[in-house]
Short mmCIF file of C-alpha atoms and ligand atoms in Angstrom, two decimals:
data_model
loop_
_atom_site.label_atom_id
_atom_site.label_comp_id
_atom_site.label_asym_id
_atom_site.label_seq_id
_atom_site.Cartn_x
_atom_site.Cartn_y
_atom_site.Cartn_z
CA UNK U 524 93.29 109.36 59.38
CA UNK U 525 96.53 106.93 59.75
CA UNK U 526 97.96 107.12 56.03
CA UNK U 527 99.29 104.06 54.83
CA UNK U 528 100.30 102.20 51.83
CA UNK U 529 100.34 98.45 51.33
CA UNK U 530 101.48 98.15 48.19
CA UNK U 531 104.67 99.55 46.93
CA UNK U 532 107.84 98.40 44.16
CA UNK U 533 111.77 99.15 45.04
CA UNK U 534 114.51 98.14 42.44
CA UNK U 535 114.47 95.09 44.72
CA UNK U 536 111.55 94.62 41.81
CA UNK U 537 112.33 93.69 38.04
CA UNK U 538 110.75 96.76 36.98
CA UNK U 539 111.53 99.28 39.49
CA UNK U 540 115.09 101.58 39.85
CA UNK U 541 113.87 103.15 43.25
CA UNK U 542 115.38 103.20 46.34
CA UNK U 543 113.77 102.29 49.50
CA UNK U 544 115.50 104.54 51.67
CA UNK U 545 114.22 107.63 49.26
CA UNK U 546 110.52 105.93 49.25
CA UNK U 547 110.53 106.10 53.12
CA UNK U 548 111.56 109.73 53.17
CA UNK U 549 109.02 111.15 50.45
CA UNK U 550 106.57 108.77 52.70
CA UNK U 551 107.19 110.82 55.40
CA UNK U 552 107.64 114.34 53.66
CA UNK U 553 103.79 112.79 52.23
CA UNK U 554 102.45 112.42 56.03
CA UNK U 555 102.15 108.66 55.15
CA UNK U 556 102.35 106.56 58.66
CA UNK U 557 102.78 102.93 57.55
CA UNK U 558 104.33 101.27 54.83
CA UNK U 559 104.47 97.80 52.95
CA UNK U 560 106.59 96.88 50.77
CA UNK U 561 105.44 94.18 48.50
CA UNK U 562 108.26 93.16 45.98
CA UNK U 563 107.84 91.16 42.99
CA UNK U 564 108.98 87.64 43.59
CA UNK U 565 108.15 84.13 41.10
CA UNK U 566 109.22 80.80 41.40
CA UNK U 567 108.79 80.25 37.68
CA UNK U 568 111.47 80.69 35.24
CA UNK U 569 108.78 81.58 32.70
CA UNK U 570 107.76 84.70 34.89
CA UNK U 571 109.58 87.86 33.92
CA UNK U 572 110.28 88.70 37.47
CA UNK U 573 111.94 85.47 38.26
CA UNK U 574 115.31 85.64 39.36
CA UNK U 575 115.48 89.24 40.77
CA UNK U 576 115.00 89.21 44.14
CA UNK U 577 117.56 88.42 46.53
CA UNK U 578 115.82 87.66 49.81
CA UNK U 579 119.04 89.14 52.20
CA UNK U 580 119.43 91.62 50.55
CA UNK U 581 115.76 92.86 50.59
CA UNK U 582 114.86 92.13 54.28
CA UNK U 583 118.59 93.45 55.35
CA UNK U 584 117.42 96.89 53.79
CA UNK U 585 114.03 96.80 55.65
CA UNK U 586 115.65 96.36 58.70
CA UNK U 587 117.84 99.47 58.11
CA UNK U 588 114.82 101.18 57.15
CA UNK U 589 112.82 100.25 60.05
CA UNK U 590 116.23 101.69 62.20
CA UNK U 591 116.74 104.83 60.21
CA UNK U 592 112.75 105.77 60.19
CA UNK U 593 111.68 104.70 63.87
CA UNK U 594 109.13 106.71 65.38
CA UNK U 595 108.43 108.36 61.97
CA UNK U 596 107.43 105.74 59.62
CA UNK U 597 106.20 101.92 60.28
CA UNK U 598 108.21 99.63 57.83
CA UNK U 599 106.50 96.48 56.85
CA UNK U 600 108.33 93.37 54.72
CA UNK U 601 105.67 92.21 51.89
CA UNK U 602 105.62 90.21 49.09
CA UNK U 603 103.52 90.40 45.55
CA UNK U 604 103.46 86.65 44.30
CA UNK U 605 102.42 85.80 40.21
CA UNK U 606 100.06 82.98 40.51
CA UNK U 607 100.63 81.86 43.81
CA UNK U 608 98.66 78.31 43.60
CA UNK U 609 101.26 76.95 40.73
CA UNK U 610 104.35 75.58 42.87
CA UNK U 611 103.04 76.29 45.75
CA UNK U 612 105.10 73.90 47.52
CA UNK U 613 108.09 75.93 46.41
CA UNK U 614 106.72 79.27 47.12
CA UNK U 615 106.00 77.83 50.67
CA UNK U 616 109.54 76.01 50.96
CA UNK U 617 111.22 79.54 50.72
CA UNK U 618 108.84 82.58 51.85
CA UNK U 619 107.42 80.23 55.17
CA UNK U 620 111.37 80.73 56.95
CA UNK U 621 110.89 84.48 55.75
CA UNK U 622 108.06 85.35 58.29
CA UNK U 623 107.07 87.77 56.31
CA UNK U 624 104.34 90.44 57.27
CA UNK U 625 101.89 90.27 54.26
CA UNK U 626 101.36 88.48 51.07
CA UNK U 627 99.49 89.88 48.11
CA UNK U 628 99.00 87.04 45.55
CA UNK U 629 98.64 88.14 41.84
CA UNK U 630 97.46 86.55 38.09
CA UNK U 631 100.31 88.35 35.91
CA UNK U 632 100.52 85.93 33.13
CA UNK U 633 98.03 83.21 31.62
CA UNK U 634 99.72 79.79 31.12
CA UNK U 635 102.52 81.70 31.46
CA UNK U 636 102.17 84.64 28.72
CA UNK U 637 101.77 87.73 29.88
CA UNK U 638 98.31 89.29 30.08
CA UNK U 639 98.49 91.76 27.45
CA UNK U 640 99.38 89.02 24.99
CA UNK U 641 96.83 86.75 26.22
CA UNK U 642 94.10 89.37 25.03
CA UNK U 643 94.80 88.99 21.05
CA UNK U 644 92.04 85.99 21.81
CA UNK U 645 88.34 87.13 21.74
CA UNK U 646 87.54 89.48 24.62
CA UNK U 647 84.84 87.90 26.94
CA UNK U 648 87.31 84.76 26.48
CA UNK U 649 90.48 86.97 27.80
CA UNK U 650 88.50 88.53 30.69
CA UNK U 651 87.30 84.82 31.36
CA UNK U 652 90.15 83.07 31.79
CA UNK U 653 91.77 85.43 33.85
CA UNK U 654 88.90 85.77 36.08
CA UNK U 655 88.94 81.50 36.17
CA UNK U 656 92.66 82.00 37.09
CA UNK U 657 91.90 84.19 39.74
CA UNK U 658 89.43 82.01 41.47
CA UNK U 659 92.02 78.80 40.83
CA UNK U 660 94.75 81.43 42.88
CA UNK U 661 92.18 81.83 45.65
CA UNK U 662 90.95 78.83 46.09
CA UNK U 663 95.01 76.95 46.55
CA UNK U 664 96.99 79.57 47.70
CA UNK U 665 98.88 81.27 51.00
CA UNK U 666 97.97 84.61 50.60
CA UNK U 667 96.38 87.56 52.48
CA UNK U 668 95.07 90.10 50.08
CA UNK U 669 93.99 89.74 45.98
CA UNK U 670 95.97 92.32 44.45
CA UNK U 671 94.32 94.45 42.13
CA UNK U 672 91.13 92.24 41.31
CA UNK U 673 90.15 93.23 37.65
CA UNK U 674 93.59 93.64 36.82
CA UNK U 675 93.24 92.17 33.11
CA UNK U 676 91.32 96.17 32.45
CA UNK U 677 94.74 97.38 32.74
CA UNK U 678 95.81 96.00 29.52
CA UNK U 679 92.86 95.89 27.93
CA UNK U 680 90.87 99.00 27.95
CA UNK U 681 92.52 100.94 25.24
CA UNK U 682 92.32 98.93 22.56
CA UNK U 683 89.26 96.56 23.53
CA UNK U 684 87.15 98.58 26.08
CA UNK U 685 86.31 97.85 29.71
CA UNK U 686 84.58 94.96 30.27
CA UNK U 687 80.88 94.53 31.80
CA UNK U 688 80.50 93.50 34.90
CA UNK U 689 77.17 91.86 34.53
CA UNK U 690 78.44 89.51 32.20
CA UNK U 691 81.51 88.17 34.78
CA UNK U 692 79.62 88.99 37.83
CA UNK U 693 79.20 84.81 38.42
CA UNK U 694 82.11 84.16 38.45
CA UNK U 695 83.50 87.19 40.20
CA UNK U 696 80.96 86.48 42.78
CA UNK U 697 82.40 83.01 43.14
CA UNK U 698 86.19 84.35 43.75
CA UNK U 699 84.99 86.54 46.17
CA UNK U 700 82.96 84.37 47.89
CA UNK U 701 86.11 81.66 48.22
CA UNK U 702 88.52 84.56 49.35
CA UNK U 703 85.83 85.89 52.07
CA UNK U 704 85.90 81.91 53.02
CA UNK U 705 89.29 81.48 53.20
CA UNK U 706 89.93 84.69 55.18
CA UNK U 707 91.73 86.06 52.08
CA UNK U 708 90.78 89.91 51.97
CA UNK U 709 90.87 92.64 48.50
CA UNK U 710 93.34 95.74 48.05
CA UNK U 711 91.89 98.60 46.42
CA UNK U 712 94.89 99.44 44.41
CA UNK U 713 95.00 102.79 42.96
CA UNK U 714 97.30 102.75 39.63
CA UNK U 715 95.11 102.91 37.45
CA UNK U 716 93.75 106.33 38.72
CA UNK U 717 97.16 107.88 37.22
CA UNK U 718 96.66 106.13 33.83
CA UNK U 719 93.98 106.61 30.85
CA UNK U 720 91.97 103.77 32.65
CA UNK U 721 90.81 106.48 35.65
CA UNK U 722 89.50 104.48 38.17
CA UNK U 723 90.80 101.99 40.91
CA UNK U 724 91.47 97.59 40.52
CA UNK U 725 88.85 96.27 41.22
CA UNK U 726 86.22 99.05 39.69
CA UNK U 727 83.70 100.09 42.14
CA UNK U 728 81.08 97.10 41.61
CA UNK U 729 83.45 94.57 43.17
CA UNK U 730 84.01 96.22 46.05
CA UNK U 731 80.38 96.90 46.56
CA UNK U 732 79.83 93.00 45.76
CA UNK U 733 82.69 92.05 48.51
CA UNK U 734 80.80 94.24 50.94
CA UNK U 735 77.50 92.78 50.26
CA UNK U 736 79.00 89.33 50.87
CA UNK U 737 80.46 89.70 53.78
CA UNK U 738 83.66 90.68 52.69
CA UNK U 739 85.78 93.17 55.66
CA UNK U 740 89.55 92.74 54.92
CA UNK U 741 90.75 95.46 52.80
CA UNK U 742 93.81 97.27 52.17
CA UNK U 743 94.56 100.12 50.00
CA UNK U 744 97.91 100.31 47.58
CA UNK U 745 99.57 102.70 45.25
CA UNK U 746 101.32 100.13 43.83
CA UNK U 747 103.48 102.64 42.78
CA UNK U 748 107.03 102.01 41.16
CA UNK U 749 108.88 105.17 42.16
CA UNK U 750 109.61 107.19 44.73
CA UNK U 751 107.16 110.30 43.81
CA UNK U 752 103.27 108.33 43.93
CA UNK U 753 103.99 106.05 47.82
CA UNK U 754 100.59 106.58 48.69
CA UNK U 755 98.99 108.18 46.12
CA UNK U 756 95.44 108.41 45.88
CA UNK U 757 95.13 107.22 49.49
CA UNK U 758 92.81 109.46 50.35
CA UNK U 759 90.12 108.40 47.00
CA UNK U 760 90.36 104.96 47.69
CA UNK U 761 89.86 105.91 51.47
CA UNK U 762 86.62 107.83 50.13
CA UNK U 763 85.47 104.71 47.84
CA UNK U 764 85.70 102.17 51.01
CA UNK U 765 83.38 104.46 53.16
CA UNK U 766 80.99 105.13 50.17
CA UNK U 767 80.71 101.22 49.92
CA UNK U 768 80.50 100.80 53.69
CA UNK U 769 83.55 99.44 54.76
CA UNK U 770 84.69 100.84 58.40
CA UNK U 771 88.00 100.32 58.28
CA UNK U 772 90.91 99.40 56.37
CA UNK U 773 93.38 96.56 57.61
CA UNK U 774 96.92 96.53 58.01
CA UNK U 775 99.43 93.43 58.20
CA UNK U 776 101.61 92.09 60.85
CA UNK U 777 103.55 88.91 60.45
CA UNK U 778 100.23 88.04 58.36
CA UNK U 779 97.89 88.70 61.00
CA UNK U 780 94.95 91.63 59.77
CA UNK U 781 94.83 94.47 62.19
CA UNK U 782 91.52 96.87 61.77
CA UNK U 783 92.17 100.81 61.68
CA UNK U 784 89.06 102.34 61.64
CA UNK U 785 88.11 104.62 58.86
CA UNK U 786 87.61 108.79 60.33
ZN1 LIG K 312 105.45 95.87 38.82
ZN1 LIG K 313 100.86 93.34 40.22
#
């Protein structure tokens, strides 16, 4: 199977010290065949990341990359947006000239606090808002792929429990049913496999639901920080497409999705 990861952090991130040229080799020592970088980047002065990235800089170094590694490792140029459908016109103004290869669009923060702080509120109210934010993203917004759907879980399972899907599935279905509308597609982003929370954003039930709905565009991301996890747990989010009955798993160029059939 063609190994790939579509979602990966370089200190071209706020909260990332690797380098890029290091990720590419452990990709390669890893039998990984495609990556994406997918950087941080916010318009908002309020968003922590804001300010960091240095566009030049960051697509000068893929370049290199894309030199160095030829014929060994594909190097894509992504993006990870916070709340893409606030000032949109400015993220537009600046990433459109960029041509970039793929966009994942992301709800970090809730009226712009952080996600972990929005949670002191009552539970089903936390998980309900940021599932309202999500489908506000999806509905106004220039992205290809909802990074990791359930994402509030992250910061909430320890102290407050999972949440249940039956009692968000509604609205879940209705972000999924906008994104499969707009031609926006789902990553199955495998973090949280390597924390406490053991299993994958979105848990299993969404991706079944974005199957049953028509959904096809999926990609699969570490979203890994260092150098050591590019593309980890490939291979059980690989297994967890095909036991939902997706066929293949998409990868990006210059935003266009390009099928790779699942072996
Ligand atoms: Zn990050
Ligand atoms: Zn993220």
């Amino acid at each position: 199977m063609y190994l790939m990861d579509y979602h990966h952090h370089t200190n071209h991130s706020f909260d990332s010290t690797a380098s890029m040229v290091e990720v590419c080799k452990k990709a390669i020592e890893n039998g990984i065949q495609e990556i994406c970088f997918t950087e941080h980047f916010s318009v908002n002065p309020l968003a922590p990341t804001y300010g960091h990235m240095v566009f030049d800089n960051y697509l000068r170094e893929i370049h290199d990359c894309q030199e160095q590694f030829q014929g060994q490792l594909i190097v894509k140029a992504g993006i990870e947006l916070c709340e893409p459908h606030l000032l949109k016109d400015q993220y537009d103004e600046i990433l459109q000239p960029l041509n970039l290869d793929f966009i994942l669009g992301s709800v970090h923060n809730l009226n712009n606090q952080k996600l972990r702080l929005a949670l002191n509120e009552d539970q089903p109210t936390a998980y309900e808002r940021y599932f309202n934010e999500l489908y506000h993203m999806v509905s106004d917004s220039d992205i290809d792929i909802i990074a990791h759907f359930d994402l509030m879980k992250r910061y909430a399972y320890k102290e407050h429990g999972l949440y249940v899907f039956q009692e968000h599935q509604e609205m879940i279905e209705q972000v999924l049913k906008k994104a499969i509308d707009r031609n926006i597609g789902m990553e199955i982003n495998t973090s949280g496999l390597r924390t406490g929370l053991k299993q994958t954003l979105p848990s299993i039930e969404i991706i079944q639901l974005y199957k049953e709905l028509g959904g096809e565009i999926l990609t699969i991301g570490s979203d890994s920080h260092t150098v050591e996890d590019v593309g980890a747990n490939f291979n059980d989010a690989l297994s967890l497409a095909k036991d939902c009955g997706f066929n293949y798993i998409y990868t990006f160029e210059k935003r266009k999705p390009i099928p790779v059939r699942i072996q």
